[in-house]
Every structure is written in structure tokens, then in C-alpha cells.
Coordinates of C-alpha atoms and ligand atoms in Angstrom, one line a residue:
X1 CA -143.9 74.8 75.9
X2 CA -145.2 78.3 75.0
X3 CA -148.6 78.4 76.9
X4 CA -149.5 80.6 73.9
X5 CA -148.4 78.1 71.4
X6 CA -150.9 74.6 70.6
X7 CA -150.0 71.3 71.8
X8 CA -149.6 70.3 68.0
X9 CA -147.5 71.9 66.1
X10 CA -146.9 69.7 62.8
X11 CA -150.4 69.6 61.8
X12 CA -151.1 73.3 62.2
X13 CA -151.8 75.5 60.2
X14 CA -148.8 77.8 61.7
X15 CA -146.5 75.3 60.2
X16 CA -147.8 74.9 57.3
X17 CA -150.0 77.6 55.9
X18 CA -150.5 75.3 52.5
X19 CA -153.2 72.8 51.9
X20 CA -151.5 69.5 52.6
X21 CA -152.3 67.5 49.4
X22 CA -152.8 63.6 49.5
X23 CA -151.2 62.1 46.3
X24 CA -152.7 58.4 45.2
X25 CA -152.3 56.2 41.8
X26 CA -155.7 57.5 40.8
X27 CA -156.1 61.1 41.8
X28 CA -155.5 63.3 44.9
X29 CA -157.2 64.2 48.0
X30 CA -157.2 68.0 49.7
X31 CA -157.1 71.7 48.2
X32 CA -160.4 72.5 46.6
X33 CA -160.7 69.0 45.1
X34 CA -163.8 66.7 46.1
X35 CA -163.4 62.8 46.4
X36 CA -165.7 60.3 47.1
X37 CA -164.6 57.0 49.0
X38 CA -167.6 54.5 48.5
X39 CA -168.3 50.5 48.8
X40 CA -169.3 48.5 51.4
X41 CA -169.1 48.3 55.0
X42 CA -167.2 44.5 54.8
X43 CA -165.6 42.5 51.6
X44 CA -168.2 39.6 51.9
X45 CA -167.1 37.4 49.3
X46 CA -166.2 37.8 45.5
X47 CA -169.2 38.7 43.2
X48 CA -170.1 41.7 46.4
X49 CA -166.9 43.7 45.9
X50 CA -166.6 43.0 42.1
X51 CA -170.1 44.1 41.5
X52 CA -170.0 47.5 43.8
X53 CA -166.3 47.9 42.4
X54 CA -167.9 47.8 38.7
X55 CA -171.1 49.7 39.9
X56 CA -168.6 52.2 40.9
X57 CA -166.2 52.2 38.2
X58 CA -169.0 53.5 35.8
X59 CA -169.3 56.6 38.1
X60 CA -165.9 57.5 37.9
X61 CA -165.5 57.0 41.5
X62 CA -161.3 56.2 42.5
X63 CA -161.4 55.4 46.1
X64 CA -162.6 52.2 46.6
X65 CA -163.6 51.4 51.0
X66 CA -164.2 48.0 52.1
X67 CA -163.4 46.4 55.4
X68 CA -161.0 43.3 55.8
X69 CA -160.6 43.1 59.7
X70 CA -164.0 44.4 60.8
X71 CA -163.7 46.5 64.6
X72 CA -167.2 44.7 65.5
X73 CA -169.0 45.8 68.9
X74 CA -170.2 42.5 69.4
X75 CA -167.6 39.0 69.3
X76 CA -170.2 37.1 67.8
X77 CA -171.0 39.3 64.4
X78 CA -168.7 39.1 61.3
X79 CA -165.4 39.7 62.0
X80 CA -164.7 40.5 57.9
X81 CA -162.8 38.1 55.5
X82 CA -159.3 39.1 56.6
X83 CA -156.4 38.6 54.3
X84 CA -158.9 36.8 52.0
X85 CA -161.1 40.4 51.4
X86 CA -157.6 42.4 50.8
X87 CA -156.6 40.2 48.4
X88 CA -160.2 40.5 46.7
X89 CA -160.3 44.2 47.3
X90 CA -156.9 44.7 45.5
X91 CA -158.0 42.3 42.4
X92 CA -161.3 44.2 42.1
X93 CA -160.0 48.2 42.6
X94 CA -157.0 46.9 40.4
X95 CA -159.6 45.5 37.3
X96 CA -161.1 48.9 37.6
X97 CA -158.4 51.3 38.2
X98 CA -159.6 52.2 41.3
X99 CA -157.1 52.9 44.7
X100 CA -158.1 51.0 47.8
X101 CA -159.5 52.0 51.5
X102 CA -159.0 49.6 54.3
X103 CA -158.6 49.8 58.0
X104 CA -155.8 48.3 59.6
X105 CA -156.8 47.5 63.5
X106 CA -153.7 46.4 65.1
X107 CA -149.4 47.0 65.2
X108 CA -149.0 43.6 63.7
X109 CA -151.4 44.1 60.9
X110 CA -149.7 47.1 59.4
X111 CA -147.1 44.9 56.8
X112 CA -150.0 43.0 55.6
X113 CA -152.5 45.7 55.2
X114 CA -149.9 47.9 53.6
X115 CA -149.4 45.1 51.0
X116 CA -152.8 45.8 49.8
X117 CA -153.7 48.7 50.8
X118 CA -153.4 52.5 49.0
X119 CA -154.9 54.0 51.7
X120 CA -154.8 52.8 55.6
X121 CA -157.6 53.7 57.6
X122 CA -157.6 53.9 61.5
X123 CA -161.0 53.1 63.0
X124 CA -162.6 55.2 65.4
X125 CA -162.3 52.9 68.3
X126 CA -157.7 53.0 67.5
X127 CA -157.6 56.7 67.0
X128 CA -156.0 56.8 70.3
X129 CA -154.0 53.4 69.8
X130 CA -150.5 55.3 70.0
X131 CA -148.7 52.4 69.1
X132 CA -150.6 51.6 66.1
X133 CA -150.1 55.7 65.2
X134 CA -146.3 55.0 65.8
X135 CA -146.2 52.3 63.4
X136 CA -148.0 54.1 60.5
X137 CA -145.8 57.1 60.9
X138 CA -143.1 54.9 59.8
X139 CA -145.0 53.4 56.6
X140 CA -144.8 55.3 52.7
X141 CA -148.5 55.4 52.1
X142 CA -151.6 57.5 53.4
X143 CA -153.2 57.2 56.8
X144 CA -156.7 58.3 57.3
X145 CA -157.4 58.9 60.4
X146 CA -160.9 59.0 61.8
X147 CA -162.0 60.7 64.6
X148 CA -162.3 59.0 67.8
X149 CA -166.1 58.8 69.4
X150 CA -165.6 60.6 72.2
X151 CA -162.4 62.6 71.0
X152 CA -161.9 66.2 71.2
X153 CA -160.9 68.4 68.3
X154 CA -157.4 69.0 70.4
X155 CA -157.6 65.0 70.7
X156 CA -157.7 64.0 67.3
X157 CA -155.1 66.8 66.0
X158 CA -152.3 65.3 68.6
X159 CA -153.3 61.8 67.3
X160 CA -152.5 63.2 63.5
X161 CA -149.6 64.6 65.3
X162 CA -148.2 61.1 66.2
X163 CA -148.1 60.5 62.7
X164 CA -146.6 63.6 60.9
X165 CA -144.0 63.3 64.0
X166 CA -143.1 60.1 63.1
X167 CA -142.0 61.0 59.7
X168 CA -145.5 60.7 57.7
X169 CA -147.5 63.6 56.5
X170 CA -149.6 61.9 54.0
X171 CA -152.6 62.1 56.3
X172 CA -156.7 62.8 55.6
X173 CA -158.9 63.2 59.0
X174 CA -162.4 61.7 59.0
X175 CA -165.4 63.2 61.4
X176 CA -167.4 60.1 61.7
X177 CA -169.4 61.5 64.3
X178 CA -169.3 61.2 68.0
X179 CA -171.4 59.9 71.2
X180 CA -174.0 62.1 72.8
X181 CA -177.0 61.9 74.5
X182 CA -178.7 61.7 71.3
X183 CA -179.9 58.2 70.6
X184 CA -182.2 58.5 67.3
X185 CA -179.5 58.4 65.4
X186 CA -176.2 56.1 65.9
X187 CA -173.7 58.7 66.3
X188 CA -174.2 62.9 66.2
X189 CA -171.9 64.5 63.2
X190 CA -170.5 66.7 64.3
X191 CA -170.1 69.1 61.0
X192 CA -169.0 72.3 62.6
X193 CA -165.5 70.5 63.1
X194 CA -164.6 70.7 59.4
X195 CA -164.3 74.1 58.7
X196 CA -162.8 75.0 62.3
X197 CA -160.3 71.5 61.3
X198 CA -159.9 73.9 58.2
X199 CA -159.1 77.0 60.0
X200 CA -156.2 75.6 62.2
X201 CA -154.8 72.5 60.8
X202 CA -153.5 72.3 56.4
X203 CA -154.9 68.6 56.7
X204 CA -157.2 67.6 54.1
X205 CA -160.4 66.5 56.2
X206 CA -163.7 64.3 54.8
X207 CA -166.4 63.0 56.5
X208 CA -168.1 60.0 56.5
X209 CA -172.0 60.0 57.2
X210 CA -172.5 56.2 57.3
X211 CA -171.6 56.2 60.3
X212 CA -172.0 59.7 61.4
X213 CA -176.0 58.9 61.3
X214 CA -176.5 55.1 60.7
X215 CA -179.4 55.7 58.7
X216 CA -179.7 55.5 55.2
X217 CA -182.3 58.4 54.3
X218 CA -180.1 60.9 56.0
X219 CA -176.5 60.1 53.8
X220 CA -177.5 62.2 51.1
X221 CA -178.5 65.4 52.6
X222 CA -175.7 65.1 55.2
X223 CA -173.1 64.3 52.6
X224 CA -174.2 67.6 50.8
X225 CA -174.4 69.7 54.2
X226 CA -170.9 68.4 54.5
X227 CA -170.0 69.7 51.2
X228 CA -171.2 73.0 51.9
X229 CA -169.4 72.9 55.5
X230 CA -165.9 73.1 53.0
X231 CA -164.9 69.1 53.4
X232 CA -162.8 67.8 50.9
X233 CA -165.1 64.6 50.0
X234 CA -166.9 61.8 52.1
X235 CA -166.9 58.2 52.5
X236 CA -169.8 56.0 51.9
X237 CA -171.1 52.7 52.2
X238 CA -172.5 51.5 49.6
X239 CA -174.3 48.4 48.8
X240 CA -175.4 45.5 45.7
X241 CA -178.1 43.9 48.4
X242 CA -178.2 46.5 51.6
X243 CA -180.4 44.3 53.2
X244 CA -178.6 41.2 52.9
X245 CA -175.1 43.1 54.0
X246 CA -173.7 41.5 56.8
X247 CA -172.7 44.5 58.7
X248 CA -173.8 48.5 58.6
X249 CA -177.1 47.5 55.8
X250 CA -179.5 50.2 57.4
X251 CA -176.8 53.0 56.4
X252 CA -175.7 51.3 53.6
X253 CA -176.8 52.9 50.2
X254 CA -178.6 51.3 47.3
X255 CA -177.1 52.0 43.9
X256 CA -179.6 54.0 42.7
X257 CA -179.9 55.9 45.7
X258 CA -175.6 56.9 45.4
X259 CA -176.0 57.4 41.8
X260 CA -178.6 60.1 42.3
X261 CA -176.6 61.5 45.2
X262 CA -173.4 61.9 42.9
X263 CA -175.1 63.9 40.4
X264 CA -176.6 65.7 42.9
X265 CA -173.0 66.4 44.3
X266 CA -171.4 67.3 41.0
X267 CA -174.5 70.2 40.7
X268 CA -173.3 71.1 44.1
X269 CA -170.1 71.2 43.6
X270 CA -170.1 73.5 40.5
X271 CA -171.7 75.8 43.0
X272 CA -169.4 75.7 46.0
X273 CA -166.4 75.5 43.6
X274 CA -165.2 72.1 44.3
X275 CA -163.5 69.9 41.5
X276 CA -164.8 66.2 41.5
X277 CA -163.8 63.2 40.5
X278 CA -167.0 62.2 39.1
X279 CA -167.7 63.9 36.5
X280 CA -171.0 63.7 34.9
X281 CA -170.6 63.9 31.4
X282 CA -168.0 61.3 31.7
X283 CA -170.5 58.6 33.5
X284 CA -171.7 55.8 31.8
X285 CA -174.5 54.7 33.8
Ligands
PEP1 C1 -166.1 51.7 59.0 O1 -165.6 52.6 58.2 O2 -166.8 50.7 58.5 C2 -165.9 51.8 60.4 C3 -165.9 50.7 61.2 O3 -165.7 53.1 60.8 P1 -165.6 53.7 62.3 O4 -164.2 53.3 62.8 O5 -165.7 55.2 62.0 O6 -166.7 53.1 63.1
MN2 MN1 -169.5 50.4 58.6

């Protein structure tokens, strides 16, 4: 290979000097256009995801998140609801016209996720899980791809590369932050990636600051600095009972806490020329 040339070549911005544009049922991610992902860390059972899905609804937020099959550190903590929370995910984002965020954490998994699933998320811990990148390239819906904790920039694009080479170029990146020597908060977000992801790659690129910091007060000013930084929306947890949640409550946000931070967002956004799903004359709550 041209020593000249990068090791990726699908995902750069050389072969594609367009803004790659991520088309859902409710809306679009990429290209000047702000979206918000938000609800909870885990599907806990029915009246959790109905009432965050509704909560949500009323803000005009389209992305619905939840995890199914939880990636848990530990084999003793919840391990999410499974098939049982995609099937409630789907009946609650369908009730309120809302597309659906899940992460699918293994090969065999991909079918049934899929079934469910607008959007397919790849934790973290998988972005380097070529076999799981393989079978996604394959699939007709949207991967988002989050950025591994100890990945490189270089790491991540080649794992997006897997993907787009594979036949699929519906994908979003996700800085989640990464491991340093930094212990105060759970991970260090790294924000400087998204406007240098911006300068060499046409991928759309968000960032999620749940678990970029792992603490509640910091989400809002983080999810604004990422704003400003040129990312093209976040994901959020958010939660009906944070300190009840049964995974990720200390970053999880309470209602009123989001609602403030969207309208806060939507002033921001008129500044920094971003188009939002959420718009605040439309909100009901
Ligand atoms: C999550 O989104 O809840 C999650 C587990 O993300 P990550 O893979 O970034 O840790
Ligand atoms: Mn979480």
C-alpha cells in the first residue's frame, strides 16, 4: 500500500468528501443535523421503558437506547432482560414513534437483534470483535460503532472499515471515552477526537457522556462541550428512578435534569447552527 496513503480507505474522507447521512424511520443522523439518543442504561421491566419512552416522546426525542444483553464487568450484576427487553423496547419506541438503539454483543445475536432493532450498537469492549464487524457489514440497518477503551483513532476507523468493506455504510461512531490514569471519573472523553474524526473520515460521529464521565452532574456541560466540538448528537442515559436503576444510576439523568439539558441544547444549537430534533416550541412538557 501507498505509504502515503491511510490504512482505511472507505471511511475517509478522500473517498468520500460528502457527509455520510444515516437514514432512520424517524429522522436522520449526520450533516449539520443534531440527534439525541436517550433512555436508560438496561430495559428493566415494563412500566421503566414505557414511562422514559413516554417521558421522552413529549420532548420530541426519536432515538430511543436501552440495553437488552448488558456487556457487565462483573458476572454476578444484571445481565439485562434479553429477548424479553427487545421485545418491550420495540412495543414502547413503536407506541411512541420513536426508532430503537440496542447493542448486539455477539455473531449469533445479530438475527435476533436485527429483528428489533433500528439501530445496532457495538459496545466498547466488541469494537475489535472482527467477527461480529463481519456479520454487521452484511446486515440492511445502521451500526453504531463505539469506540473501543483503549482504541486509537487509526483503531477505531479500520474497525468502521470492516463494516463499510463488508458492504454496509450506514454507520455513526460513538467516543465514549477511554482508560487513562485518571481515576475520578470512569472513563476520560476524549472530545478532541470529533472534530479531528470530522476532518478525515465523512462518518457522522456522537458522543456519549454517560459513560464518557460516569457521573451525573458532568452530562450536561459535557454534552454541550460536545456540541460545540461539531458532534452530530449524543447519547444519554436517562432514568424514571436513577437510584433504583439496576445498572449505570450515578450517570444516569433524572427527567428534569434531561429536560433542562434539552432546552439548553436547542439554545445552543441555534448558535452553533445545528438543526435538532427537539424542538422547543413543539414540546409538551
Ligand atoms: C452502554 O451504552 O450502556 C454501554 C455499555 O456502552 P459502552 O459499550 O460504551 O460501555
Ligand atoms: Mn450504561
Amino acid at each position: 500500500m501507498d505509504k502515503k496513503r491511510k490504512p482505511y480507505q472507505l471511511v475517509s474522507r478522500e473517498w468520500k468528501s460528502e457527509d455520510t447521512i444515516v437514514k432512520l424511520k424517524h429522522g436522520h443522523i449526520g450533516s449539520g443535523h443534531f440527534s439525541v439518543i436517550a433512555g436508560p442504561c438496561a430495559i428493566e421491566n415494563e412500566d421503566q421503558i414505557f414511562t422514559i419512552c413516554e417521558f421522552l416522546s413529549k420532548l420530541n426525542i426519536k432515538l430511543l437506547r436501552g440495553g437488552a444483553y448488558k456487556p457487565r464487568t462483573s458476572p454476578y450484576s444484571f445481565q439485562g432482560l434479553k429477548k424479553e427487553g427487545l421485545m418491550l423496547m420495540r412495543q414502547a419506541a413503536d407506541k411512541y414513534n420513536m426508532d430503537v438503539v440496542t447493542e448486539v454483543m455477539d455473531t449469533n445475536l445479530v438475527d435476533e437483534v436485527a429483528q428489533y432493532a433500528d439501530v445496532l450498537q457495538v459496545g466498547t469492549r466488541n469494537m475489535q470483535n472482527y467477527q461480529l464487524l463481519r456479520a454487521l457489514s452484511k446486515i440492511n440497518k445502521p451500526v453504531l460503532l463505539k469506540r473501543g477503551m483503549s482504541s486509537t483513532l487509526e483503531e477505531w476507523l479500520l474497525a468502521a472499515e470492516y463494516i463499510l468493506s463488508g458492504g454496509n455504510d450506514q454507520v455513526i461512531l460513538c467516543e465514549r471515552g477511554i482508560r487513562t490514569f485518571e481515576t475520578a471519573t470512569r472513563n476520560t472523553l476524549d472530545l478532541s477526537i470529533v472534530p479531528l474524526v470530522k476532518s478525515l473520515s465523512h462518518l457522522p460521529i456522537i458522543v456519549d457522556p454517560s459513560q464518557g464521565t460516569g457521573i451525573r452532574e458532568l452530562i450536561a456541560p459535557m454534552s454541550l462541550a460536545a456540541m460545540a466540538a461539531g458532534a452530530d448528537g449524543l447519547m444519554l442515559e436517562v432514568h424514571n428512578h436513577p437510584e433504583e436503576a439496576l445498572s449505570d444510576g450515578a450517570q444516569s439523568l433524572y427527567f428534569d435534569q434531561f429536560k433542562d439539558l434539552i432546552y439548553r441544547l436547542q439554545e445552543a444549537g441555534t448558535f452553533f447552527g445545528k438543526t435538532l430534533d427537539f424542538n422547543t416550541e413543539k414540546i409538551l412538557i
